[in-house]
Amino acid sequence: MTKPITIQDVKVILTQPGTCRLAIVKVITSEPGLYGLGCATFTQRIHAVAAAIERHLKAFLLGRDVSRIEDVWQMAMVNGYWRNGPVLNNAISGIDQALWDIKGKRAGMPVYDLLGGKVREAANVYVHADGPTPQDVAARVKEFVADGYRYVRVQQGLYGGGGTPTPPPDGSVEGAYYDPRTYRRVTLQMLEHVRAEVGDGVELLHDVHERLHPSAAVAFAKDVEAFDLFFLEDLLAPEDIAWFERVRAQTTTPLAMGELFNHPLEWRTVTEQRLVDFLRMHVSQMGGITPARKAADMAHTYGLRTAWHGPADTSPVGHAANLHLDLWSPAFGIQEWYQPSELDRAMFPGLPEVRDGYLYPNESAGLGIEIDEDLAAEYPVIDGVENWTQARLPDGSPVRP
Ligand code: MG
């Protein structure tokens, strides 16, 4: 029996080339020059993920056979006895994606080939258009369309519609205030304007970001039916999943959710009960490629499609992992995509590229992405307290962002 290639070292690379703190895991093997990269980005709690890897998982991993991805994943998830949760899942994802990268490099195959091979050459992507007025949003959509994009998420005032006209009570604390009623009104006006301006040739998406109370959410899903959305995202919070049944009973607006899911029971429930049309977990948040491919297969069985979470708080390594899943899975629906900077491309050689609204891989073995560690070191993470997540209602009540 040939001697297995084993894990020799595990490094966490924290860097911030843009607005988001990124965590990249590098698994170094006993084979000279052979290593893998994975995304472990939980941008708001990045140091906790780094500690989970460096202080806990690394000792567990050293000396293990790099070929046994499933075994490592299963055991890493239960070795601490208490399992799941965003910190541990992201930490395990960094290891898991790196092991898939290593397996692909050893085989001389891209990861999509290991999964079963391509069913498409590239992935349709959607991008984000935002603006302070309906006219600004429509203009941004037209720019994207001119650049070849066919799917655009439209938001006015990002999440929550951009503030509240009602002053909070005297003595209220600072926060990201918004008014659900205002949000609902301005968003419906924006959607009506944008659809009229851009016509039916563009697929429009919208993210509610859990900003409505459940009954209002049911009404909103009915209201937007007229605008023929590709999907309506996060209409309800994971805590309010039971309300989806009422939404389904009253409208055919396609629904997407999943970026906040931590536990398999969360995606199992919405899939088995067909409460949504698209599963859009943050692949590092759910634990990496190993659980994501199982969720994609389950989605396919139940007639759902995938739309993996992919804004700027997914690292370029994570975006590469998303794309390999997209190219392989018959359940693929759409891929969320961000606008990489020149610095992102310099720091992460091999970052997938968009042409005519399609995201293409670079066809290298493994995940096909590298990191320039010297350049990453020049951009250390900037610590701070997140403001946009300190959402409050007009009367000052704290709510989910
Ligand atoms: Mg979202």
mmCIF file of C-alpha atoms and ligand atoms in Angstrom:
data_model
loop_
_atom_site.group_PDB
_atom_site.id
_atom_site.type_symbol
_atom_site.label_atom_id
_atom_site.label_comp_id
_atom_site.label_asym_id
_atom_site.label_seq_id
_atom_site.Cartn_x
_atom_site.Cartn_y
_atom_site.Cartn_z
ATOM 1 C CA MET A 1 0.000 0.000 0.000
ATOM 2 C CA THR A 2 1.397 3.394 -0.949
ATOM 3 C CA LYS A 3 1.942 5.807 1.883
ATOM 4 C CA PRO A 4 -0.925 8.332 2.063
ATOM 5 C CA ILE A 5 -0.349 12.029 1.520
ATOM 6 C CA THR A 6 -1.076 13.680 4.841
ATOM 7 C CA ILE A 7 -1.876 17.112 6.257
ATOM 8 C CA GLN A 8 1.359 18.731 7.435
ATOM 9 C CA ASP A 9 0.187 22.201 8.304
ATOM 10 C CA VAL A 10 -2.925 24.378 8.284
ATOM 11 C CA LYS A 11 -2.626 28.145 7.821
ATOM 12 C CA VAL A 12 -5.308 30.797 8.120
ATOM 13 C CA ILE A 13 -4.771 33.832 5.892
ATOM 14 C CA LEU A 14 -6.820 36.871 6.930
ATOM 15 C CA THR A 15 -6.926 39.730 4.468
ATOM 16 C CA GLN A 16 -9.131 42.620 3.390
ATOM 17 C CA PRO A 17 -8.684 43.745 -0.201
ATOM 18 C CA GLY A 18 -12.062 45.565 -0.157
ATOM 19 C CA THR A 19 -14.881 46.257 2.256
ATOM 20 C CA CYS A 20 -15.069 42.692 3.619
ATOM 21 C CA ARG A 21 -12.667 40.812 5.866
ATOM 22 C CA LEU A 22 -11.792 37.486 4.222
ATOM 23 C CA ALA A 23 -10.517 34.206 5.715
ATOM 24 C CA ILE A 24 -8.654 31.788 3.455
ATOM 25 C CA VAL A 25 -7.437 28.423 4.723
ATOM 26 C CA LYS A 26 -4.299 26.856 3.260
ATOM 27 C CA VAL A 27 -3.854 23.123 3.899
ATOM 28 C CA ILE A 28 -0.244 22.112 3.296
ATOM 29 C CA THR A 29 0.477 18.455 2.586
ATOM 30 C CA SER A 30 3.361 16.021 2.987
ATOM 31 C CA GLU A 31 3.836 16.127 -0.797
ATOM 32 C CA PRO A 32 6.283 18.966 -1.597
ATOM 33 C CA GLY A 33 4.473 21.851 -3.301
ATOM 34 C CA LEU A 34 1.003 20.307 -2.915
ATOM 35 C CA TYR A 35 -1.493 22.426 -0.964
ATOM 36 C CA GLY A 36 -5.145 23.421 -1.142
ATOM 37 C CA LEU A 37 -7.122 26.607 -0.514
ATOM 38 C CA GLY A 38 -10.563 26.997 1.032
ATOM 39 C CA CYS A 39 -12.929 29.803 2.009
ATOM 40 C CA ALA A 40 -13.773 30.216 5.710
ATOM 41 C CA THR A 41 -15.156 33.740 5.459
ATOM 42 C CA PHE A 42 -17.537 34.798 8.226
ATOM 43 C CA THR A 43 -16.624 38.426 7.800
ATOM 44 C CA GLN A 44 -18.233 39.759 11.001
ATOM 45 C CA ARG A 45 -16.586 37.154 13.281
ATOM 46 C CA ILE A 46 -13.407 36.443 11.337
ATOM 47 C CA HIS A 47 -11.068 36.033 14.324
ATOM 48 C CA ALA A 48 -13.368 33.491 15.958
ATOM 49 C CA VAL A 49 -13.157 31.347 12.818
ATOM 50 C CA ALA A 50 -9.358 31.732 12.737
ATOM 51 C CA ALA A 51 -9.156 30.620 16.381
ATOM 52 C CA ALA A 52 -11.447 27.641 15.742
ATOM 53 C CA ILE A 53 -9.013 26.468 13.081
ATOM 54 C CA GLU A 54 -5.687 27.388 14.671
ATOM 55 C CA ARG A 55 -6.543 26.484 18.271
ATOM 56 C CA HIS A 56 -8.855 23.504 17.751
ATOM 57 C CA LEU A 57 -9.101 21.975 14.260
ATOM 58 C CA LYS A 58 -5.420 22.140 13.323
ATOM 59 C CA ALA A 59 -4.347 19.687 16.026
ATOM 60 C CA PHE A 60 -7.194 17.386 14.982
ATOM 61 C CA LEU A 61 -6.107 17.510 11.327
ATOM 62 C CA LEU A 62 -2.322 17.117 11.399
ATOM 63 C CA GLY A 63 -1.226 13.748 9.998
ATOM 64 C CA ARG A 64 -4.623 12.837 8.494
ATOM 65 C CA ASP A 65 -4.901 11.391 4.977
ATOM 66 C CA VAL A 66 -5.838 14.233 2.576
ATOM 67 C CA SER A 67 -7.820 11.877 0.338
ATOM 68 C CA ARG A 68 -10.473 11.184 3.006
ATOM 69 C CA ILE A 69 -12.555 14.316 2.596
ATOM 70 C CA GLU A 70 -15.846 12.796 3.764
ATOM 71 C CA ASP A 71 -14.274 11.160 6.808
ATOM 72 C CA VAL A 72 -12.487 14.354 7.817
ATOM 73 C CA TRP A 73 -15.687 16.392 7.363
ATOM 74 C CA GLN A 74 -17.873 14.031 9.387
ATOM 75 C CA MET A 75 -15.389 13.736 12.222
ATOM 76 C CA ALA A 76 -14.454 17.440 12.302
ATOM 77 C CA MET A 77 -18.157 18.262 12.696
ATOM 78 C CA VAL A 78 -18.640 16.039 15.761
ATOM 79 C CA ASN A 79 -15.185 16.038 17.312
ATOM 80 C CA GLY A 80 -16.075 19.052 19.481
ATOM 81 C CA TYR A 81 -19.312 17.262 20.427
ATOM 82 C CA TRP A 82 -21.385 20.473 19.968
ATOM 83 C CA ARG A 83 -21.831 20.888 16.240
ATOM 84 C CA ASN A 84 -22.899 23.299 13.491
ATOM 85 C CA GLY A 85 -23.093 27.035 13.970
ATOM 86 C CA PRO A 86 -21.522 29.726 11.805
ATOM 87 C CA VAL A 87 -18.044 29.719 13.375
ATOM 88 C CA LEU A 88 -17.463 25.957 13.268
ATOM 89 C CA ASN A 89 -19.146 25.494 9.880
ATOM 90 C CA ASN A 90 -16.981 28.189 8.288
ATOM 91 C CA ALA A 91 -13.839 26.734 9.855
ATOM 92 C CA ILE A 92 -14.691 23.273 8.529
ATOM 93 C CA SER A 93 -15.508 24.738 5.108
ATOM 94 C CA GLY A 94 -12.003 26.199 4.867
ATOM 95 C CA ILE A 95 -10.556 22.723 5.420
ATOM 96 C CA ASP A 96 -13.141 20.963 3.226
ATOM 97 C CA GLN A 97 -12.712 23.219 0.194
ATOM 98 C CA ALA A 98 -8.916 22.980 0.531
ATOM 99 C CA LEU A 99 -9.139 19.169 0.538
ATOM 100 C CA TRP A 100 -11.287 19.252 -2.640
ATOM 101 C CA ASP A 101 -8.704 21.603 -4.178
ATOM 102 C CA ILE A 102 -5.940 19.132 -3.257
ATOM 103 C CA LYS A 103 -7.878 16.164 -4.623
ATOM 104 C CA GLY A 104 -8.414 17.967 -7.915
ATOM 105 C CA LYS A 105 -4.750 18.927 -8.176
ATOM 106 C CA ARG A 106 -3.707 15.308 -7.538
ATOM 107 C CA ALA A 107 -6.138 14.051 -10.168
ATOM 108 C CA GLY A 108 -5.262 16.781 -12.654
ATOM 109 C CA MET A 109 -8.975 17.655 -12.812
ATOM 110 C CA PRO A 110 -11.082 20.705 -11.974
ATOM 111 C CA VAL A 111 -13.339 20.093 -8.962
ATOM 112 C CA TYR A 112 -16.455 20.066 -11.187
ATOM 113 C CA ASP A 113 -14.988 16.981 -12.874
ATOM 114 C CA LEU A 114 -14.558 15.238 -9.514
ATOM 115 C CA LEU A 115 -18.199 16.002 -8.701
ATOM 116 C CA GLY A 116 -19.436 14.333 -11.881
ATOM 117 C CA GLY A 117 -18.471 16.643 -14.714
ATOM 118 C CA LYS A 118 -19.999 19.687 -16.329
ATOM 119 C CA VAL A 119 -23.613 19.927 -17.360
ATOM 120 C CA ARG A 120 -23.008 23.509 -18.594
ATOM 121 C CA GLU A 121 -20.018 25.517 -19.781
ATOM 122 C CA ALA A 122 -20.647 28.578 -17.625
ATOM 123 C CA ALA A 123 -23.031 29.856 -14.974
ATOM 124 C CA ASN A 124 -25.656 32.551 -15.455
ATOM 125 C CA VAL A 125 -25.022 35.247 -12.855
ATOM 126 C CA TYR A 126 -27.012 38.051 -11.306
ATOM 127 C CA VAL A 127 -25.548 41.327 -10.121
ATOM 128 C CA HIS A 128 -26.746 44.070 -7.764
ATOM 129 C CA ALA A 129 -28.316 47.354 -8.851
ATOM 130 C CA ASP A 130 -29.049 49.822 -6.086
ATOM 131 C CA GLY A 131 -29.875 53.495 -5.928
ATOM 132 C CA PRO A 132 -31.649 56.212 -3.962
ATOM 133 C CA THR A 133 -34.495 56.609 -6.509
ATOM 134 C CA PRO A 134 -36.361 54.321 -8.952
ATOM 135 C CA GLN A 135 -34.765 56.282 -11.813
ATOM 136 C CA ASP A 136 -31.254 55.574 -10.467
ATOM 137 C CA VAL A 137 -32.016 51.871 -10.075
ATOM 138 C CA ALA A 138 -33.401 51.620 -13.634
ATOM 139 C CA ALA A 139 -30.348 53.443 -15.016
ATOM 140 C CA ARG A 140 -28.032 51.003 -13.225
ATOM 141 C CA VAL A 141 -29.987 48.016 -14.580
ATOM 142 C CA LYS A 142 -29.594 49.398 -18.106
ATOM 143 C CA GLU A 143 -25.817 49.712 -17.596
ATOM 144 C CA PHE A 144 -25.630 46.073 -16.550
ATOM 145 C CA VAL A 145 -27.749 45.006 -19.516
ATOM 146 C CA ALA A 146 -25.412 46.947 -21.825
ATOM 147 C CA ASP A 147 -22.541 44.933 -20.281
ATOM 148 C CA GLY A 148 -24.272 41.667 -21.179
ATOM 149 C CA TYR A 149 -25.989 40.788 -17.893
ATOM 150 C CA ARG A 150 -29.475 39.284 -18.073
ATOM 151 C CA TYR A 151 -30.292 38.981 -14.356
ATOM 152 C CA VAL A 152 -30.204 41.958 -11.987
ATOM 153 C CA ARG A 153 -31.175 42.273 -8.321
ATOM 154 C CA VAL A 154 -32.860 45.616 -7.727
ATOM 155 C CA GLN A 155 -32.914 47.451 -4.389
ATOM 156 C CA GLN A 156 -33.759 51.004 -3.452
ATOM 157 C CA GLY A 157 -31.891 52.180 -0.351
ATOM 158 C CA LEU A 158 -30.214 48.750 -0.103
ATOM 159 C CA TYR A 159 -32.080 46.863 2.657
ATOM 160 C CA GLY A 160 -35.150 48.345 4.305
ATOM 161 C CA GLY A 161 -35.736 51.039 1.706
ATOM 162 C CA GLY A 162 -33.363 53.661 3.091
ATOM 163 C CA GLY A 163 -34.337 54.968 6.486
ATOM 164 C CA THR A 164 -37.516 56.094 8.184
ATOM 165 C CA PRO A 165 -39.490 59.337 8.115
ATOM 166 C CA THR A 166 -40.447 58.899 11.792
ATOM 167 C CA PRO A 167 -38.072 60.236 14.453
ATOM 168 C CA PRO A 168 -37.326 57.708 17.223
ATOM 169 C CA PRO A 169 -38.286 58.483 20.851
ATOM 170 C CA ASP A 170 -36.022 60.864 22.750
ATOM 171 C CA GLY A 171 -33.007 59.105 24.160
ATOM 172 C CA SER A 172 -33.002 56.301 21.548
ATOM 173 C CA VAL A 173 -29.646 54.779 20.707
ATOM 174 C CA GLU A 174 -27.934 55.052 17.328
ATOM 175 C CA GLY A 175 -28.629 52.379 14.752
ATOM 176 C CA ALA A 176 -29.614 51.449 11.212
ATOM 177 C CA TYR A 177 -33.240 52.612 11.451
ATOM 178 C CA TYR A 178 -35.816 51.641 8.862
ATOM 179 C CA ASP A 179 -39.584 51.558 8.529
ATOM 180 C CA PRO A 180 -41.181 48.381 7.131
ATOM 181 C CA ARG A 181 -44.182 50.313 5.736
ATOM 182 C CA THR A 182 -41.937 52.808 3.942
ATOM 183 C CA TYR A 183 -39.769 49.985 2.640
ATOM 184 C CA ARG A 184 -42.773 48.173 1.224
ATOM 185 C CA ARG A 185 -44.173 51.287 -0.448
ATOM 186 C CA VAL A 186 -40.935 52.560 -2.024
ATOM 187 C CA THR A 187 -39.960 49.073 -3.196
ATOM 188 C CA LEU A 188 -43.275 48.461 -4.961
ATOM 189 C CA GLN A 189 -42.990 51.872 -6.668
ATOM 190 C CA MET A 190 -39.383 51.106 -7.640
ATOM 191 C CA LEU A 191 -40.248 47.682 -9.056
ATOM 192 C CA GLU A 192 -43.119 49.139 -11.070
ATOM 193 C CA HIS A 193 -40.873 51.852 -12.493
ATOM 194 C CA VAL A 194 -37.938 49.551 -13.259
ATOM 195 C CA ARG A 195 -40.094 46.927 -14.963
ATOM 196 C CA ALA A 196 -41.733 49.612 -17.113
ATOM 197 C CA GLU A 197 -38.341 51.135 -17.978
ATOM 198 C CA VAL A 198 -36.357 47.990 -18.789
ATOM 199 C CA GLY A 199 -39.133 45.851 -20.274
ATOM 200 C CA ASP A 200 -39.640 42.113 -20.023
ATOM 201 C CA GLY A 201 -36.273 41.099 -21.490
ATOM 202 C CA VAL A 202 -34.425 41.414 -18.171
ATOM 203 C CA GLU A 203 -34.874 39.070 -15.231
ATOM 204 C CA LEU A 204 -35.350 41.071 -12.017
ATOM 205 C CA LEU A 205 -34.695 39.814 -8.492
ATOM 206 C CA HIS A 206 -35.263 41.454 -5.120
ATOM 207 C CA ASP A 207 -33.998 40.777 -1.579
ATOM 208 C CA VAL A 208 -36.451 41.562 1.237
ATOM 209 C CA HIS A 209 -33.723 40.758 3.775
ATOM 210 C CA GLU A 210 -36.353 39.759 6.352
ATOM 211 C CA ARG A 211 -37.531 43.378 6.689
ATOM 212 C CA LEU A 212 -41.262 42.686 6.886
ATOM 213 C CA HIS A 213 -43.449 41.243 9.600
ATOM 214 C CA PRO A 214 -44.854 37.885 8.469
ATOM 215 C CA SER A 215 -48.363 39.036 7.470
ATOM 216 C CA ALA A 216 -46.942 41.991 5.559
ATOM 217 C CA ALA A 217 -44.491 39.594 3.917
ATOM 218 C CA VAL A 218 -47.389 37.455 2.651
ATOM 219 C CA ALA A 219 -49.053 40.566 1.209
ATOM 220 C CA PHE A 220 -45.792 41.795 -0.335
ATOM 221 C CA ALA A 221 -45.170 38.494 -2.131
ATOM 222 C CA LYS A 222 -48.645 38.888 -3.681
ATOM 223 C CA ASP A 223 -48.035 42.558 -4.556
ATOM 224 C CA VAL A 224 -44.827 41.819 -6.497
ATOM 225 C CA GLU A 225 -46.429 39.053 -8.567
ATOM 226 C CA ALA A 226 -47.275 41.671 -11.209
ATOM 227 C CA PHE A 227 -43.571 42.359 -11.812
ATOM 228 C CA ASP A 228 -42.695 38.759 -12.707
ATOM 229 C CA LEU A 229 -39.569 38.436 -10.556
ATOM 230 C CA PHE A 230 -37.023 35.679 -11.180
ATOM 231 C CA PHE A 231 -37.086 35.306 -7.413
ATOM 232 C CA LEU A 232 -37.942 37.121 -4.207
ATOM 233 C CA GLU A 233 -35.243 36.536 -1.605
ATOM 234 C CA ASP A 234 -35.430 36.175 2.167
ATOM 235 C CA LEU A 235 -39.065 37.193 2.351
ATOM 236 C CA LEU A 236 -39.044 35.687 5.845
ATOM 237 C CA ALA A 237 -36.395 34.970 8.454
ATOM 238 C CA PRO A 238 -35.374 31.354 9.168
ATOM 239 C CA GLU A 239 -37.209 31.739 12.480
ATOM 240 C CA ASP A 240 -40.453 32.398 10.578
ATOM 241 C CA ILE A 241 -40.284 29.471 8.139
ATOM 242 C CA ALA A 242 -43.708 28.246 9.289
ATOM 243 C CA TRP A 243 -45.292 31.284 7.598
ATOM 244 C CA PHE A 244 -44.115 30.199 4.139
ATOM 245 C CA GLU A 245 -47.085 27.884 3.817
ATOM 246 C CA ARG A 246 -49.383 30.920 3.787
ATOM 247 C CA VAL A 247 -47.242 32.623 1.167
ATOM 248 C CA ARG A 248 -47.340 29.533 -1.048
ATOM 249 C CA ALA A 249 -51.109 29.308 -0.690
ATOM 250 C CA GLN A 250 -51.556 32.829 -2.016
ATOM 251 C CA THR A 251 -48.958 33.531 -4.691
ATOM 252 C CA THR A 252 -46.730 31.918 -7.306
ATOM 253 C CA THR A 253 -43.916 34.472 -6.841
ATOM 254 C CA PRO A 254 -40.723 32.340 -6.864
ATOM 255 C CA LEU A 255 -39.002 32.373 -3.476
ATOM 256 C CA ALA A 256 -35.341 32.000 -2.506
ATOM 257 C CA MET A 257 -33.692 31.683 0.865
ATOM 258 C CA GLY A 258 -30.867 30.046 2.777
ATOM 259 C CA GLU A 259 -27.926 32.392 3.312
ATOM 260 C CA LEU A 260 -28.492 32.335 7.075
ATOM 261 C CA PHE A 261 -28.938 28.581 7.353
ATOM 262 C CA ASN A 262 -26.512 26.775 9.682
ATOM 263 C CA HIS A 263 -28.054 23.399 10.196
ATOM 264 C CA PRO A 264 -29.085 20.697 7.695
ATOM 265 C CA LEU A 265 -32.572 20.608 9.226
ATOM 266 C CA GLU A 266 -33.122 24.157 7.990
ATOM 267 C CA TRP A 267 -32.543 23.376 4.314
ATOM 268 C CA ARG A 268 -34.187 19.965 4.696
ATOM 269 C CA THR A 269 -37.449 21.488 5.953
ATOM 270 C CA VAL A 270 -37.861 24.075 3.191
ATOM 271 C CA THR A 271 -36.851 21.516 0.556
ATOM 272 C CA GLU A 272 -39.067 18.626 1.638
ATOM 273 C CA GLN A 273 -42.057 20.920 2.099
ATOM 274 C CA ARG A 274 -41.255 22.783 -1.145
ATOM 275 C CA LEU A 275 -41.619 26.076 0.696
ATOM 276 C CA VAL A 276 -39.147 27.877 -1.585
ATOM 277 C CA ASP A 277 -37.926 27.520 -5.172
ATOM 278 C CA PHE A 278 -34.231 28.297 -4.692
ATOM 279 C CA LEU A 279 -31.764 27.221 -1.980
ATOM 280 C CA ARG A 280 -29.106 29.865 -1.599
ATOM 281 C CA MET A 281 -26.878 28.880 1.276
ATOM 282 C CA HIS A 282 -23.520 30.590 1.846
ATOM 283 C CA VAL A 283 -21.381 27.563 1.011
ATOM 284 C CA SER A 284 -18.732 28.271 3.662
ATOM 285 C CA GLN A 285 -21.453 28.944 6.231
ATOM 286 C CA MET A 286 -23.011 25.508 5.628
ATOM 287 C CA GLY A 287 -19.649 23.737 5.948
ATOM 288 C CA GLY A 288 -18.167 23.632 2.432
ATOM 289 C CA ILE A 289 -18.503 21.654 -0.792
ATOM 290 C CA THR A 290 -19.219 18.342 0.962
ATOM 291 C CA PRO A 291 -22.610 19.382 2.421
ATOM 292 C CA ALA A 292 -23.387 21.722 -0.513
ATOM 293 C CA ARG A 293 -23.290 18.956 -3.094
ATOM 294 C CA LYS A 294 -25.659 16.871 -0.969
ATOM 295 C CA ALA A 295 -28.034 19.827 -0.622
ATOM 296 C CA ALA A 296 -27.862 20.384 -4.399
ATOM 297 C CA ASP A 297 -28.800 16.753 -5.001
ATOM 298 C CA MET A 298 -31.657 16.999 -2.533
ATOM 299 C CA ALA A 299 -32.821 20.225 -4.225
ATOM 300 C CA HIS A 300 -32.826 18.392 -7.556
ATOM 301 C CA THR A 301 -34.870 15.527 -6.145
ATOM 302 C CA TYR A 302 -37.544 17.918 -4.904
ATOM 303 C CA GLY A 303 -37.604 20.234 -7.920
ATOM 304 C CA LEU A 304 -35.790 23.154 -6.273
ATOM 305 C CA ARG A 305 -32.812 24.979 -7.771
ATOM 306 C CA THR A 306 -29.597 26.408 -6.314
ATOM 307 C CA ALA A 307 -28.551 30.059 -6.083
ATOM 308 C CA TRP A 308 -25.485 29.963 -3.811
ATOM 309 C CA HIS A 309 -24.872 33.159 -1.842
ATOM 310 C CA GLY A 310 -22.141 35.161 -3.571
ATOM 311 C CA PRO A 311 -21.722 38.833 -2.666
ATOM 312 C CA ALA A 312 -18.396 40.420 -1.596
ATOM 313 C CA ASP A 313 -18.449 38.644 1.781
ATOM 314 C CA THR A 314 -17.716 35.412 -0.056
ATOM 315 C CA SER A 315 -13.956 35.290 -0.775
ATOM 316 C CA PRO A 316 -12.688 34.764 -4.343
ATOM 317 C CA VAL A 317 -11.822 31.200 -3.248
ATOM 318 C CA GLY A 318 -15.438 30.761 -2.162
ATOM 319 C CA HIS A 319 -16.664 32.178 -5.476
ATOM 320 C CA ALA A 320 -14.523 29.609 -7.287
ATOM 321 C CA ALA A 321 -16.051 26.834 -5.153
ATOM 322 C CA ASN A 322 -19.570 28.125 -5.947
ATOM 323 C CA LEU A 323 -18.806 28.004 -9.663
ATOM 324 C CA HIS A 324 -17.617 24.382 -9.580
ATOM 325 C CA LEU A 325 -20.915 23.412 -7.934
ATOM 326 C CA ASP A 326 -22.821 25.489 -10.518
ATOM 327 C CA LEU A 327 -21.131 23.831 -13.489
ATOM 328 C CA TRP A 328 -21.792 20.323 -12.184
ATOM 329 C CA SER A 329 -25.247 20.426 -10.598
ATOM 330 C CA PRO A 330 -28.346 19.765 -12.702
ATOM 331 C CA ALA A 331 -30.226 21.733 -10.018
ATOM 332 C CA PHE A 332 -28.319 24.949 -10.726
ATOM 333 C CA GLY A 333 -30.569 27.985 -11.019
ATOM 334 C CA ILE A 334 -28.504 31.182 -10.855
ATOM 335 C CA GLN A 335 -25.260 32.420 -9.278
ATOM 336 C CA GLU A 336 -25.016 35.678 -7.335
ATOM 337 C CA TRP A 337 -21.924 37.599 -8.436
ATOM 338 C CA TYR A 338 -20.045 40.649 -7.205
ATOM 339 C CA GLN A 339 -17.826 43.202 -8.937
ATOM 340 C CA PRO A 340 -14.209 42.102 -8.290
ATOM 341 C CA SER A 341 -11.646 44.908 -8.117
ATOM 342 C CA GLU A 342 -8.255 44.947 -9.839
ATOM 343 C CA LEU A 343 -6.758 44.257 -6.415
ATOM 344 C CA ASP A 344 -8.999 41.192 -5.953
ATOM 345 C CA ARG A 345 -7.771 39.836 -9.282
ATOM 346 C CA ALA A 346 -4.123 40.529 -8.431
ATOM 347 C CA MET A 347 -4.436 38.931 -4.984
ATOM 348 C CA PHE A 348 -6.405 35.905 -6.221
ATOM 349 C CA PRO A 349 -5.020 34.819 -9.610
ATOM 350 C CA GLY A 350 -7.456 32.546 -11.407
ATOM 351 C CA LEU A 351 -10.611 34.328 -10.163
ATOM 352 C CA PRO A 352 -13.454 33.291 -12.525
ATOM 353 C CA GLU A 353 -14.464 35.802 -15.191
ATOM 354 C CA VAL A 354 -17.785 36.996 -16.595
ATOM 355 C CA ARG A 355 -18.410 37.255 -20.322
ATOM 356 C CA ASP A 356 -21.895 38.188 -21.600
ATOM 357 C CA GLY A 357 -23.504 37.478 -18.242
ATOM 358 C CA TYR A 358 -21.935 34.031 -17.883
ATOM 359 C CA LEU A 359 -19.321 33.147 -15.270
ATOM 360 C CA TYR A 360 -16.538 30.971 -16.716
ATOM 361 C CA PRO A 361 -13.948 28.860 -14.864
ATOM 362 C CA ASN A 362 -10.293 28.890 -15.874
ATOM 363 C CA GLU A 363 -10.161 25.086 -16.296
ATOM 364 C CA SER A 364 -7.128 24.582 -13.996
ATOM 365 C CA ALA A 365 -6.976 21.517 -11.742
ATOM 366 C CA GLY A 366 -8.608 21.758 -8.311
ATOM 367 C CA LEU A 367 -10.526 24.955 -7.549
ATOM 368 C CA GLY A 368 -8.310 26.777 -10.054
ATOM 369 C CA ILE A 369 -7.587 29.713 -7.786
ATOM 370 C CA GLU A 370 -4.438 30.941 -6.049
ATOM 371 C CA ILE A 371 -3.604 33.571 -3.445
ATOM 372 C CA ASP A 372 -0.647 35.962 -3.545
ATOM 373 C CA GLU A 373 0.178 35.758 0.156
ATOM 374 C CA ASP A 374 2.645 38.664 0.081
ATOM 375 C CA LEU A 375 0.012 40.920 -1.436
ATOM 376 C CA ALA A 376 -2.628 39.616 1.011
ATOM 377 C CA ALA A 377 -0.300 40.516 3.904
ATOM 378 C CA GLU A 378 -0.193 44.113 2.669
ATOM 379 C CA TYR A 379 -3.959 44.341 3.295
ATOM 380 C CA PRO A 380 -4.583 43.167 6.872
ATOM 381 C CA VAL A 381 -8.142 42.992 8.183
ATOM 382 C CA ILE A 382 -9.527 46.167 9.718
ATOM 383 C CA ASP A 383 -11.406 45.414 12.922
ATOM 384 C CA GLY A 384 -14.561 47.271 13.796
ATOM 385 C CA VAL A 385 -18.152 46.960 14.918
ATOM 386 C CA GLU A 386 -20.665 46.414 12.123
ATOM 387 C CA ASN A 387 -23.213 49.219 11.801
ATOM 388 C CA TRP A 388 -25.579 48.006 9.092
ATOM 389 C CA THR A 389 -26.481 44.957 11.216
ATOM 390 C CA GLN A 390 -27.714 47.196 14.067
ATOM 391 C CA ALA A 391 -31.174 47.407 12.519
ATOM 392 C CA ARG A 392 -33.954 49.134 14.445
ATOM 393 C CA LEU A 393 -37.608 49.927 13.841
ATOM 394 C CA PRO A 394 -38.789 53.577 13.970
ATOM 395 C CA ASP A 395 -39.573 53.321 17.693
ATOM 396 C CA GLY A 396 -36.059 52.049 18.452
ATOM 397 C CA SER A 397 -36.850 48.339 18.783
ATOM 398 C CA PRO A 398 -33.913 46.120 17.762
ATOM 399 C CA VAL A 399 -34.671 43.747 14.874
ATOM 400 C CA ARG A 400 -32.907 41.296 12.565
ATOM 401 C CA PRO A 401 -30.893 42.982 9.811
HETATM 402 MG MG MG B 1 -29.441 38.087 0.582
#
